[in-house]
Amino acid sequence: MSNNKNIDKLWGGRFSEATDAFVERFTASVGFDKRLYQHDINGSIAHAKMLLKVGILNTEETDQIVSGLELIRQEIEQGDFEWSVALEDVHMNIEAALTNKIGITGKKLHTGRSRNDQVATDMRLYVRDEIDTIASAITQLQSTLLDLAEKEADTIMPGFTHLQTAQPITFGHHLMAWYEMLERDYGRLMDCRKRVNLSPLGAAALAGTSYPIDREFTASQLGFDAPTRNSLDSVSDRDFVIELAAFASLLLTHMSRFSEELVLWTSAHFDFIDLPDKFCTGSSIMPQKKNPDVPELVRGKTGRVTGHLISLLILMKSQPLAYNKDNQEDKEPVFDLVDTVKDCLQAYCRMLPAISAKRENMRKAAFQGYATATDLADYLVKKGVAFRDAHEVVGKSVAFAIEQNRDLSELSLEQLQGFSDSIEDDVFEHLTLEGSVNARNHCGGTAPVQVRKAIAYARRELEQR
Ligand code: ARG
C-alpha cells in the first residue's frame, strides 16, 4: 500500500502504479465540468438527506456533510477553491475537499451512489436551469417582436418569393412570421424539458444499489417530476442533450434567416431599415462602410451550434449500455451551445427595439415591383374571366407597363382595356398597395386588421406562460 502512487485517488485501492501524467491530463474533465459545481453540490445534499431518511447516515453526520458542502460552495464562489487535475473531475474534487474538511464522515457521502448517476443528475439539473433561462429570453424576444409588429402593422413593403417582388405585404405581418418560428421553438424547448426533468439518482453505477434508498425522495428534493425507470438507461441516456441541441440548431437556423433579412435590408440596394451605429462596425480600409456585424455573427454561429448537434449524435452512436467514458465528451458541446444561444438571443433582444423601418423606401419598392399584378388577375376573375386567361391578360399588361416604365396603376383605363374589355374604372381600387393588402383579410392574411388580431392573440399566449 505504501508503494501505491495513486494513494490520493479516490479509486486508488486496486492500483499499483501511478497514472501516466499524459493520461491524467487526457482523461480529466475538471477543466470544463467545474461549471457543474452548484448542481453537483445540490445533488450531494439531496443524496445525504436521503441517506439520513433511510437510516444510513445519522443526523450529526448529515449536518456535517451539508455544512461542509455549503462551505465548499462558498469557497468556489469566492474563487478560493483549488481545483486539481489529479482529482479528475468536479465530483471527485468536491468529494475530496469534503473529506479534507470533515474527515471520515466525508467518505460516507458516496454510499449507494456512483459518479455515473451523479454526473447524469448534474447534467439534467444544469440543462433544466439553462432551459428556463433560454425560455424566458425567447419570451422576451417574442414580446419585442410584437411591439415592433404593432408599430408596423400598416407599413407596406414588398413580399418576396425567390427573392423577387411577389405581392405587397405589411411589415408587421413579416415580423409576425418571425414570431411564429419562435413560438414553435419555445414549444420544442418545453417539450424537451419534460424529458429532462427526471431523476437518474439511485441508478448508481448501472444496476441500482443494495442499500434501501428512496429515489422518490431525492427526485422531489431536486425538483424532478419523478425518478427515471431503468437504471441502465438512466446512467447512459444523453437523449436530453441531443434534444436540446436539436432545439438550439433549429432556433439558430431561424435566427440566421432573420439575420439574412436584416443584412439584406440594411444594404444600399434594399435600404429598408436602419440599424443604429452601436450594432454595426466599420471597415479598416473602406471609410464609407457600416457593416451589420451583429446579425452576420448570429448567422455564422448557426454553423457552430448545428455542429454541436452532429457531435452529440455521433458521440452516442453505437455506444453499448451502460455508462462509457465517451459520455464525458457531451459537456463542452452542450456548454458552448447554451452560451451561444443565450448570447444570440440577447443580441436580438437588444437590437430589434433599435431598428427603424424606412417606410417610404419599403413602399417605393413594393410599388416598383408590379406587386399588385395578382390583384389585377383576381379582379378579372371576379368579373367572370377564367383564372388562366386572366393570368395571360395580366402578363401582357405587365410587359406593356415595363415597356412604358410605369406601374400597372399608372396605365390609363383605355390602355388597360386594350388587354381585356372586362376591365372597368373600378379597377384602380384593386391596383393600389393598400387595396391589395386590405383584400387579404382572413385569418393568417397580411391585412393590417388581421395583423392586429394576430398580435392580440399572441399577447394572450405570452401572458399565459
Ligand atoms: N467525468 C465523468 C463524466 O463526465 C464522470 C463520470 C465518470 N464515471 C466513470 N465511471 N469513470 O462522464
GROMACS .gro file of C-alpha atoms and ligand atoms in nm:
model
  477
    1MET     CA    1   0.000   0.000   0.000
    2SER     CA    2   0.285   0.239   0.079
    3ASN     CA    3   0.414   0.198  -0.280
    4ASN     CA    4   0.078   0.297  -0.421
    5LYS     CA    5   0.138   0.626  -0.607
    6ASN     CA    6  -0.237   0.655  -0.661
    7ILE     CA    7  -0.299   0.659  -0.291
    8ASP     CA    8  -0.456   1.007  -0.324
    9LYS     CA    9  -0.702   0.900  -0.588
   10LEU     CA   10  -1.050   0.817  -0.463
   11TRP     CA   11  -1.036   0.496  -0.666
   12GLY     CA   12  -0.665   0.423  -0.593
   13GLY     CA   13  -0.719   0.098  -0.398
   14ARG     CA   14  -0.660  -0.161  -0.673
   15PHE     CA   15  -0.377   0.027  -0.849
   16SER     CA   16  -0.008  -0.048  -0.811
   17GLU     CA   17   0.144   0.228  -1.023
   18ALA     CA   18   0.071   0.596  -1.065
   19THR     CA   19  -0.137   0.723  -1.358
   20ASP     CA   20   0.074   0.835  -1.653
   21ALA     CA   21   0.092   1.214  -1.648
   22PHE     CA   22  -0.043   1.239  -2.002
   23VAL     CA   23  -0.329   1.001  -1.924
   24GLU     CA   24  -0.414   1.205  -1.618
   25ARG     CA   25  -0.445   1.518  -1.829
   26PHE     CA   26  -0.617   1.337  -2.116
   27THR     CA   27  -0.888   1.180  -1.901
   28ALA     CA   28  -0.953   1.477  -1.674
   29SER     CA   29  -1.267   1.682  -1.722
   30VAL     CA   30  -1.238   1.920  -1.429
   31GLY     CA   31  -1.117   2.199  -1.659
   32PHE     CA   32  -1.470   2.224  -1.802
   33ASP     CA   33  -1.706   2.029  -1.574
   34LYS     CA   34  -1.629   2.251  -1.272
   35ARG     CA   35  -1.907   2.460  -1.421
   36LEU     CA   36  -2.144   2.199  -1.274
   37TYR     CA   37  -2.039   2.264  -0.913
   38GLN     CA   38  -2.373   2.412  -0.797
   39HIS     CA   39  -2.567   2.118  -0.933
   40ASP     CA   40  -2.313   1.868  -0.801
   41ILE     CA   41  -2.341   2.015  -0.451
   42ASN     CA   42  -2.721   2.029  -0.466
   43GLY     CA   43  -2.732   1.666  -0.582
   44SER     CA   44  -2.499   1.559  -0.300
   45ILE     CA   45  -2.705   1.741  -0.037
   46ALA     CA   46  -3.024   1.571  -0.157
   47HIS     CA   47  -2.844   1.235  -0.155
   48ALA     CA   48  -2.712   1.291   0.201
   49LYS     CA   49  -3.060   1.384   0.328
   50MET     CA   50  -3.198   1.072   0.170
   51LEU     CA   51  -2.927   0.860   0.340
   52LEU     CA   52  -3.037   1.014   0.669
   53LYS     CA   53  -3.403   0.944   0.597
   54VAL     CA   54  -3.338   0.574   0.531
   55GLY     CA   55  -3.107   0.543   0.835
   56ILE     CA   56  -2.769   0.507   0.661
   57LEU     CA   57  -2.638   0.837   0.800
   58ASN     CA   58  -2.720   0.986   1.138
   59THR     CA   59  -2.824   1.346   1.193
   60GLU     CA   60  -2.482   1.462   1.304
   61GLU     CA   61  -2.310   1.310   1.002
   62THR     CA   62  -2.565   1.459   0.768
   63ASP     CA   63  -2.529   1.803   0.921
   64GLN     CA   64  -2.153   1.780   0.889
   65ILE     CA   65  -2.180   1.680   0.524
   66VAL     CA   66  -2.431   1.950   0.438
   67SER     CA   67  -2.242   2.230   0.608
   68GLY     CA   68  -1.911   2.107   0.463
   69LEU     CA   69  -2.064   2.115   0.114
   70GLU     CA   70  -2.204   2.464   0.175
   71LEU     CA   71  -1.859   2.580   0.280
   72ILE     CA   72  -1.711   2.436  -0.039
   73ARG     CA   73  -1.980   2.613  -0.240
   74GLN     CA   74  -1.875   2.942  -0.081
   75GLU     CA   75  -1.507   2.879  -0.146
   76ILE     CA   76  -1.577   2.806  -0.512
   77GLU     CA   77  -1.790   3.117  -0.546
   78GLN     CA   78  -1.521   3.332  -0.392
   79GLY     CA   79  -1.252   3.181  -0.613
   80ASP     CA   80  -1.076   3.025  -0.313
   81PHE     CA   81  -1.119   2.665  -0.418
   82GLU     CA   82  -0.821   2.483  -0.560
   83TRP     CA   83  -0.923   2.257  -0.847
   84SER     CA   84  -0.691   1.964  -0.907
   85VAL     CA   85  -0.648   1.782  -1.238
   86ALA     CA   86  -0.520   1.481  -1.046
   87LEU     CA   87  -0.868   1.454  -0.895
   88GLU     CA   88  -1.007   1.425  -1.248
   89ASP     CA   89  -1.349   1.586  -1.233
   90VAL     CA   90  -1.583   1.815  -1.044
   91HIS     CA   91  -1.731   1.524  -0.848
   92MET     CA   92  -1.405   1.393  -0.704
   93ASN     CA   93  -1.266   1.740  -0.643
   94ILE     CA   94  -1.564   1.827  -0.427
   95GLU     CA   95  -1.575   1.492  -0.251
   96ALA     CA   96  -1.202   1.504  -0.169
   97ALA     CA   97  -1.237   1.859  -0.039
   98LEU     CA   98  -1.527   1.748   0.180
   99THR     CA   99  -1.323   1.468   0.335
  100ASN     CA  100  -1.035   1.711   0.390
  101LYS     CA  101  -1.270   1.937   0.580
  102ILE     CA  102  -1.481   1.698   0.786
  103GLY     CA  103  -1.270   1.383   0.792
  104ILE     CA  104  -1.405   1.031   0.775
  105THR     CA  105  -1.772   1.129   0.754
  106GLY     CA  106  -1.699   1.284   0.414
  107LYS     CA  107  -1.614   0.936   0.290
  108LYS     CA  108  -1.966   0.816   0.368
  109LEU     CA  109  -2.136   1.052   0.122
  110HIS     CA  110  -2.076   0.827  -0.178
  111THR     CA  111  -2.268   0.536  -0.019
  112GLY     CA  112  -2.526   0.397  -0.262
  113ARG     CA  113  -2.415   0.629  -0.541
  114SER     CA  114  -2.173   0.631  -0.834
  115ARG     CA  115  -2.025   0.909  -1.042
  116ASN     CA  116  -2.233   0.763  -1.324
  117ASP     CA  117  -2.569   0.853  -1.174
  118GLN     CA  118  -2.413   1.163  -1.017
  119VAL     CA  119  -2.298   1.312  -1.348
  120ALA     CA  120  -2.626   1.226  -1.520
  121THR     CA  121  -2.808   1.407  -1.237
  122ASP     CA  122  -2.580   1.710  -1.256
  123MET     CA  123  -2.627   1.738  -1.631
  124ARG     CA  124  -3.004   1.721  -1.604
  125LEU     CA  125  -3.009   1.987  -1.333
  126TYR     CA  126  -2.780   2.209  -1.539
  127VAL     CA  127  -2.980   2.163  -1.859
  128ARG     CA  128  -3.308   2.229  -1.677
  129ASP     CA  129  -3.178   2.559  -1.536
  130GLU     CA  130  -3.049   2.671  -1.873
  131ILE     CA  131  -3.375   2.572  -2.043
  132ASP     CA  132  -3.559   2.805  -1.806
  133THR     CA  133  -3.320   3.091  -1.878
  134ILE     CA  134  -3.340   3.037  -2.253
  135ALA     CA  135  -3.720   3.009  -2.239
  136SER     CA  136  -3.755   3.350  -2.078
  137ALA     CA  137  -3.514   3.503  -2.331
  138ILE     CA  138  -3.730   3.364  -2.614
  139THR     CA  139  -4.040   3.510  -2.450
  140GLN     CA  140  -3.869   3.847  -2.421
  141LEU     CA  141  -3.768   3.838  -2.787
  142GLN     CA  142  -4.121   3.742  -2.889
  143SER     CA  143  -4.268   4.031  -2.695
  144THR     CA  144  -4.016   4.269  -2.854
  145LEU     CA  145  -4.133   4.143  -3.193
  146LEU     CA  146  -4.496   4.206  -3.100
  147ASP     CA  147  -4.420   4.566  -3.008
  148LEU     CA  148  -4.240   4.623  -3.336
  149ALA     CA  149  -4.513   4.446  -3.537
  150GLU     CA  150  -4.774   4.666  -3.373
  151LYS     CA  151  -4.584   4.978  -3.475
  152GLU     CA  152  -4.550   4.850  -3.831
  153ALA     CA  153  -4.892   4.688  -3.878
  154ASP     CA  154  -4.982   4.930  -4.161
  155THR     CA  155  -4.635   4.965  -4.314
  156ILE     CA  156  -4.634   4.837  -4.669
  157MET     CA  157  -4.336   4.653  -4.808
  158PRO     CA  158  -4.282   4.411  -5.094
  159GLY     CA  159  -4.328   4.044  -5.008
  160PHE     CA  160  -4.086   3.815  -5.189
  161THR     CA  161  -4.078   3.469  -5.333
  162HIS     CA  162  -3.749   3.359  -5.494
  163LEU     CA  163  -3.631   3.698  -5.362
  164GLN     CA  164  -3.830   3.856  -5.646
  165THR     CA  165  -4.106   4.103  -5.561
  166ALA     CA  166  -4.423   3.898  -5.534
  167GLN     CA  167  -4.711   4.079  -5.361
  168PRO     CA  168  -4.740   4.373  -5.123
  169ILE     CA  169  -4.741   4.276  -4.757
  170THR     CA  170  -4.724   4.466  -4.431
  171PHE     CA  171  -4.400   4.481  -4.236
  172GLY     CA  172  -4.598   4.384  -3.926
  173HIS     CA  173  -4.706   4.066  -4.100
  174HIS     CA  174  -4.347   3.984  -4.189
  175LEU     CA  175  -4.239   4.030  -3.826
  176MET     CA  176  -4.523   3.808  -3.711
  177ALA     CA  177  -4.385   3.532  -3.933
  178TRP     CA  178  -4.066   3.550  -3.727
  179TYR     CA  179  -4.280   3.539  -3.413
  180GLU     CA  180  -4.439   3.211  -3.527
  181MET     CA  181  -4.099   3.049  -3.580
  182LEU     CA  182  -4.000   3.142  -3.225
  183GLU     CA  183  -4.332   3.013  -3.094
  184ARG     CA  184  -4.253   2.668  -3.234
  185ASP     CA  185  -3.901   2.687  -3.089
  186TYR     CA  186  -4.047   2.764  -2.749
  187GLY     CA  187  -4.282   2.466  -2.778
  188ARG     CA  188  -3.996   2.234  -2.869
  189LEU     CA  189  -3.792   2.358  -2.573
  190MET     CA  190  -4.077   2.296  -2.330
  191ASP     CA  191  -4.130   1.952  -2.475
  192CYS     CA  192  -3.762   1.875  -2.423
  193ARG     CA  193  -3.785   1.997  -2.062
  194LYS     CA  194  -4.040   1.724  -1.977
  195ARG     CA  195  -3.789   1.453  -2.062
  196VAL     CA  196  -3.502   1.637  -1.893
  197ASN     CA  197  -3.682   1.669  -1.563
  198LEU     CA  198  -3.646   1.311  -1.437
  199SER     CA  199  -3.405   1.193  -1.170
  200PRO     CA  200  -3.141   0.930  -1.253
  201LEU     CA  201  -3.006   0.943  -0.897
  202GLY     CA  202  -3.009   0.596  -0.741
  203ALA     CA  203  -2.920   0.414  -1.062
  204ALA     CA  204  -2.569   0.407  -0.911
  205ALA     CA  205  -2.305   0.262  -1.145
  206LEU     CA  206  -2.556   0.084  -1.371
  207ALA     CA  207  -2.764  -0.174  -1.184
  208GLY     CA  208  -2.900   0.016  -0.887
  209THR     CA  209  -2.776  -0.034  -0.531
  210SER     CA  210  -2.824  -0.283  -0.249
  211TYR     CA  211  -2.892  -0.003   0.004
  212PRO     CA  212  -3.257   0.074   0.086
  213ILE     CA  213  -3.253   0.410  -0.098
  214ASP     CA  214  -3.553   0.634  -0.156
  215ARG     CA  215  -3.540   0.758  -0.513
  216GLU     CA  216  -3.873   0.943  -0.493
  217PHE     CA  217  -3.732   1.147  -0.206
  218THR     CA  218  -3.418   1.262  -0.390
  219ALA     CA  219  -3.622   1.327  -0.703
  220SER     CA  220  -3.860   1.557  -0.518
  221GLN     CA  221  -3.579   1.725  -0.321
  222LEU     CA  222  -3.421   1.823  -0.652
  223GLY     CA  223  -3.746   1.937  -0.814
  224PHE     CA  224  -3.760   1.647  -1.059
  225ASP     CA  225  -4.103   1.522  -1.169
  226ALA     CA  226  -4.014   1.157  -1.095
  227PRO     CA  227  -3.725   0.910  -1.090
  228THR     CA  228  -3.618   0.756  -1.423
  229ARG     CA  229  -3.738   0.397  -1.466
  230ASN     CA  230  -3.442   0.186  -1.575
  231SER     CA  231  -3.102   0.205  -1.410
  232LEU     CA  232  -2.902   0.110  -1.722
  233ASP     CA  233  -3.082   0.369  -1.929
  234SER     CA  234  -3.051   0.628  -1.651
  235VAL     CA  235  -2.672   0.638  -1.650
  236SER     CA  236  -2.627   0.613  -2.024
  237ASP     CA  237  -2.911   0.825  -2.164
  238ARG     CA  238  -2.798   1.154  -2.317
  239ASP     CA  239  -3.103   1.199  -2.541
  240PHE     CA  240  -3.189   1.509  -2.345
  241VAL     CA  241  -2.874   1.692  -2.451
  242ILE     CA  242  -2.932   1.589  -2.811
  243GLU     CA  243  -3.287   1.721  -2.790
  244LEU     CA  244  -3.158   2.048  -2.650
  245ALA     CA  245  -2.903   2.070  -2.932
  246ALA     CA  246  -3.172   1.995  -3.192
  247PHE     CA  247  -3.390   2.268  -3.046
  248ALA     CA  248  -3.093   2.507  -3.046
  249SER     CA  249  -2.998   2.425  -3.406
  250LEU     CA  250  -3.346   2.499  -3.530
  251LEU     CA  251  -3.370   2.818  -3.323
  252LEU     CA  252  -3.039   2.937  -3.466
  253THR     CA  253  -3.149   2.834  -3.814
  254HIS     CA  254  -3.448   3.062  -3.768
  255MET     CA  255  -3.230   3.339  -3.632
  256SER     CA  256  -2.994   3.301  -3.927
  257ARG     CA  257  -3.294   3.365  -4.152
  258PHE     CA  258  -3.390   3.678  -3.957
  259SER     CA  259  -3.026   3.784  -3.979
  260GLU     CA  260  -3.003   3.730  -4.351
  261GLU     CA  261  -3.306   3.955  -4.400
  262LEU     CA  262  -3.165   4.225  -4.172
  263VAL     CA  263  -2.838   4.214  -4.366
  264LEU     CA  264  -3.023   4.246  -4.696
  265TRP     CA  265  -3.250   4.522  -4.569
  266THR     CA  266  -2.962   4.734  -4.440
  267SER     CA  267  -2.778   4.711  -4.774
  268ALA     CA  268  -2.795   5.013  -5.004
  269HIS     CA  269  -2.983   4.805  -5.262
  270PHE     CA  270  -3.279   4.745  -5.032
  271ASP     CA  271  -3.235   5.024  -4.776
  272PHE     CA  272  -3.548   4.916  -4.587
  273ILE     CA  273  -3.425   4.962  -4.231
  274ASP     CA  274  -3.173   5.150  -4.028
  275LEU     CA  275  -2.960   4.960  -3.779
  276PRO     CA  276  -2.814   5.202  -3.522
  277ASP     CA  277  -2.436   5.254  -3.526
  278LYS     CA  278  -2.391   5.077  -3.195
  279PHE     CA  279  -2.489   4.745  -3.355
  280CYS     CA  280  -2.255   4.788  -3.651
  281THR     CA  281  -1.883   4.814  -3.708
  282GLY     CA  282  -1.670   4.992  -3.965
  283SER     CA  283  -1.413   4.874  -4.213
  284SER     CA  284  -1.042   4.928  -4.156
  285ILE     CA  285  -0.990   5.015  -4.522
  286MET     CA  286  -1.321   5.147  -4.663
  287PRO     CA  287  -1.421   5.458  -4.467
  288GLN     CA  288  -1.779   5.461  -4.601
  289LYS     CA  289  -1.866   5.116  -4.464
  290LYS     CA  290  -2.111   5.041  -4.183
  291ASN     CA  291  -2.132   4.666  -4.151
  292PRO     CA  292  -2.419   4.474  -3.986
  293ASP     CA  293  -2.180   4.255  -3.787
  294VAL     CA  294  -2.425   4.152  -3.516
  295PRO     CA  295  -2.676   3.981  -3.747
  296GLU     CA  296  -2.391   3.841  -3.956
  297LEU     CA  297  -2.235   3.684  -3.650
  298VAL     CA  298  -2.565   3.533  -3.536
  299ARG     CA  299  -2.599   3.385  -3.886
  300GLY     CA  300  -2.245   3.248  -3.856
  301LYS     CA  301  -2.299   3.098  -3.510
  302THR     CA  302  -2.568   2.872  -3.656
  303GLY     CA  303  -2.299   2.650  -3.805
  304ARG     CA  304  -2.128   2.611  -3.473
  305VAL     CA  305  -2.446   2.510  -3.290
  306THR     CA  306  -2.555   2.266  -3.559
  307GLY     CA  307  -2.201   2.125  -3.543
  308HIS     CA  308  -2.256   2.051  -3.174
  309LEU     CA  309  -2.578   1.865  -3.257
  310ILE     CA  310  -2.386   1.645  -3.500
  311SER     CA  311  -2.105   1.590  -3.243
  312LEU     CA  312  -2.354   1.476  -2.983
  313LEU     CA  313  -2.540   1.244  -3.218
  314ILE     CA  314  -2.216   1.081  -3.326
  315LEU     CA  315  -2.094   1.068  -2.967
  316MET     CA  316  -2.389   0.849  -2.874
  317LYS     CA  317  -2.392   0.641  -3.189
  318SER     CA  318  -2.311   0.271  -3.123
  319GLN     CA  319  -2.240   0.313  -2.753
  320PRO     CA  320  -2.316  -0.011  -2.572
  321LEU     CA  321  -2.501   0.003  -2.241
  322ALA     CA  322  -2.442   0.136  -1.989
  323TYR     CA  323  -2.210   0.429  -1.897
  324ASN     CA  324  -1.898   0.480  -2.109
  325LYS     CA  325  -1.629   0.741  -2.063
  326ASP     CA  326  -1.727   0.872  -2.407
  327ASN     CA  327  -2.010   1.048  -2.229
  328GLN     CA  328  -1.769   1.291  -2.070
  329GLU     CA  329  -1.746   1.441  -2.419
  330ASP     CA  330  -2.105   1.565  -2.404
  331LYS     CA  331  -2.015   1.862  -2.184
  332GLU     CA  332  -1.817   2.101  -2.398
  333PRO     CA  333  -2.065   2.099  -2.688
  334VAL     CA  334  -2.358   2.149  -2.451
  335PHE     CA  335  -2.190   2.430  -2.257
  336ASP     CA  336  -2.088   2.605  -2.576
  337LEU     CA  337  -2.428   2.576  -2.740
  338VAL     CA  338  -2.601   2.708  -2.429
  339ASP     CA  339  -2.365   3.008  -2.415
  340THR     CA  340  -2.407   3.072  -2.787
  341VAL     CA  341  -2.787   3.053  -2.779
  342LYS     CA  342  -2.806   3.289  -2.482
  343ASP     CA  343  -2.572   3.539  -2.649
  344CYS     CA  344  -2.763   3.532  -2.978
  345LEU     CA  345  -3.096   3.583  -2.802
  346GLN     CA  346  -2.950   3.869  -2.604
  347ALA     CA  347  -2.812   4.027  -2.922
  348TYR     CA  348  -3.157   4.019  -3.079
  349CYS     CA  349  -3.340   4.142  -2.768
  350ARG     CA  350  -3.113   4.447  -2.767
  351MET     CA  351  -3.101   4.506  -3.141
  352LEU     CA  352  -3.463   4.466  -3.250
  353PRO     CA  353  -3.614   4.753  -3.050
  354ALA     CA  354  -3.346   4.977  -3.201
  355ILE     CA  355  -3.416   4.914  -3.570
  356SER     CA  356  -3.622   5.168  -3.756
  357ALA     CA  357  -3.821   5.098  -4.069
  358LYS     CA  358  -3.761   5.325  -4.368
  359ARG     CA  359  -4.127   5.319  -4.461
  360GLU     CA  360  -4.101   5.533  -4.773
  361ASN     CA  361  -3.834   5.308  -4.922
  362MET     CA  362  -4.032   4.995  -4.844
  363ARG     CA  363  -4.339   5.143  -5.007
  364LYS     CA  364  -4.146   5.256  -5.314
  365ALA     CA  365  -4.001   4.908  -5.357
  366ALA     CA  366  -4.346   4.749  -5.334
  367PHE     CA  367  -4.478   4.998  -5.588
  368GLN     CA  368  -4.197   4.939  -5.835
  369GLY     CA  369  -4.213   4.563  -5.846
  370TYR     CA  370  -4.559   4.512  -6.009
  371ALA     CA  371  -4.661   4.368  -5.675
  372THR     CA  372  -5.031   4.414  -5.747
  373ALA     CA  373  -5.034   4.203  -6.065
  374THR     CA  374  -5.210   3.918  -5.883
  375ASP     CA  375  -5.475   4.166  -5.770
  376LEU     CA  376  -5.548   4.254  -6.132
  377ALA     CA  377  -5.585   3.884  -6.215
  378ASP     CA  378  -5.816   3.832  -5.916
  379TYR     CA  379  -6.018   4.136  -6.027
  380LEU     CA  380  -6.069   3.984  -6.372
  381VAL     CA  381  -6.172   3.650  -6.223
  382LYS     CA  382  -6.433   3.829  -6.013
  383LYS     CA  383  -6.560   3.983  -6.340
  384GLY     CA  384  -6.608   3.634  -6.483
  385VAL     CA  385  -6.277   3.574  -6.666
  386ALA     CA  386  -6.121   3.227  -6.614
  387PHE     CA  387  -5.807   3.245  -6.397
  388ARG     CA  388  -5.567   3.117  -6.666
  389ASP     CA  389  -5.700   3.374  -6.917
  390ALA     CA  390  -5.675   3.645  -6.652
  391HIS     CA  391  -5.313   3.540  -6.587
  392GLU     CA  392  -5.236   3.584  -6.957
  393VAL     CA  393  -5.404   3.927  -6.975
  394VAL     CA  394  -5.210   4.049  -6.671
  395GLY     CA  395  -4.880   3.909  -6.806
  396LYS     CA  396  -4.931   4.114  -7.122
  397SER     CA  397  -5.031   4.425  -6.924
  398VAL     CA  398  -4.715   4.395  -6.708
  399ALA     CA  399  -4.493   4.357  -7.017
  400PHE     CA  400  -4.655   4.669  -7.162
  401ALA     CA  401  -4.615   4.861  -6.834
  402ILE     CA  402  -4.246   4.767  -6.817
  403GLU     CA  403  -4.205   4.897  -7.171
  404GLN     CA  404  -4.373   5.222  -7.065
  405ASN     CA  405  -4.167   5.232  -6.745
  406ARG     CA  406  -4.487   5.264  -6.539
  407ASP     CA  407  -4.666   5.078  -6.266
  408LEU     CA  408  -4.993   4.899  -6.353
  409SER     CA  409  -5.185   5.161  -6.155
  410GLU     CA  410  -5.029   5.431  -6.372
  411LEU     CA  411  -5.167   5.293  -6.700
  412SER     CA  412  -5.481   5.461  -6.832
  413LEU     CA  413  -5.817   5.287  -6.835
  414GLU     CA  414  -5.805   5.277  -7.216
  415GLN     CA  415  -5.461   5.118  -7.213
  416LEU     CA  416  -5.579   4.852  -6.964
  417GLN     CA  417  -5.899   4.789  -7.158
  418GLY     CA  418  -5.679   4.719  -7.460
  419PHE     CA  419  -5.592   4.389  -7.285
  420SER     CA  420  -5.940   4.295  -7.168
  421ASP     CA  421  -6.281   4.451  -7.211
  422SER     CA  422  -6.383   4.318  -6.868
  423ILE     CA  423  -6.176   4.594  -6.713
  424GLU     CA  424  -6.381   4.887  -6.582
  425ASP     CA  425  -6.296   5.205  -6.396
  426ASP     CA  426  -6.327   5.036  -6.052
  427VAL     CA  427  -6.002   4.851  -6.138
  428PHE     CA  428  -5.783   5.116  -5.982
  429GLU     CA  429  -5.900   5.045  -5.625
  430HIS     CA  430  -5.761   4.697  -5.671
  431LEU     CA  431  -5.428   4.812  -5.803
  432THR     CA  432  -5.329   5.027  -5.505
  433LEU     CA  433  -5.096   4.882  -5.244
  434GLU     CA  434  -5.348   4.943  -4.965
  435GLY     CA  435  -5.627   4.783  -5.169
  436SER     CA  436  -5.408   4.479  -5.220
  437VAL     CA  437  -5.310   4.421  -4.856
  438ASN     CA  438  -5.657   4.505  -4.721
  439ALA     CA  439  -5.808   4.248  -4.957
  440ARG     CA  440  -5.616   3.967  -4.786
  441ASN     CA  441  -5.846   3.989  -4.492
  442HIS     CA  442  -5.873   3.642  -4.343
  443CYS     CA  443  -5.703   3.458  -4.060
  444GLY     CA  444  -5.333   3.440  -4.143
  445GLY     CA  445  -5.357   3.708  -4.416
  446THR     CA  446  -5.149   4.025  -4.444
  447ALA     CA  447  -5.431   4.283  -4.399
  448PRO     CA  448  -5.346   4.521  -4.111
  449VAL     CA  449  -5.671   4.421  -3.933
  450GLN     CA  450  -5.554   4.060  -3.936
  451VAL     CA  451  -5.203   4.152  -3.824
  452ARG     CA  452  -5.351   4.332  -3.525
  453LYS     CA  453  -5.568   4.031  -3.446
  454ALA     CA  454  -5.264   3.802  -3.464
  455ILE     CA  455  -5.074   4.033  -3.230
  456ALA     CA  456  -5.359   4.039  -2.977
  457TYR     CA  457  -5.381   3.658  -2.987
  458ALA     CA  458  -5.006   3.629  -2.938
  459ARG     CA  459  -5.009   3.868  -2.644
  460ARG     CA  460  -5.264   3.649  -2.469
  461GLU     CA  461  -5.049   3.346  -2.546
  462LEU     CA  462  -4.743   3.507  -2.386
  463GLU     CA  463  -4.940   3.619  -2.081
  464GLN     CA  464  -5.041   3.259  -2.015
  465ARG     CA  465  -4.680   3.137  -1.990
  466ARG     N1  466  -1.625   1.289  -1.551
  466ARG     C1  467  -1.712   1.183  -1.582
  466ARG     C2  468  -1.809   1.226  -1.692
  466ARG     O1  469  -1.820   1.340  -1.719
  466ARG     C3  470  -1.788   1.143  -1.461
  466ARG     C4  471  -1.834   1.001  -1.459
  466ARG     C5  472  -1.717   0.910  -1.453
  466ARG     N2  473  -1.754   0.774  -1.436
  466ARG     C6  474  -1.668   0.675  -1.453
  466ARG     N3  475  -1.714   0.555  -1.434
  466ARG     N4  476  -1.546   0.693  -1.493
  466ARG     O2  477  -1.873   1.146  -1.755
   0.00000   0.00000   0.00000
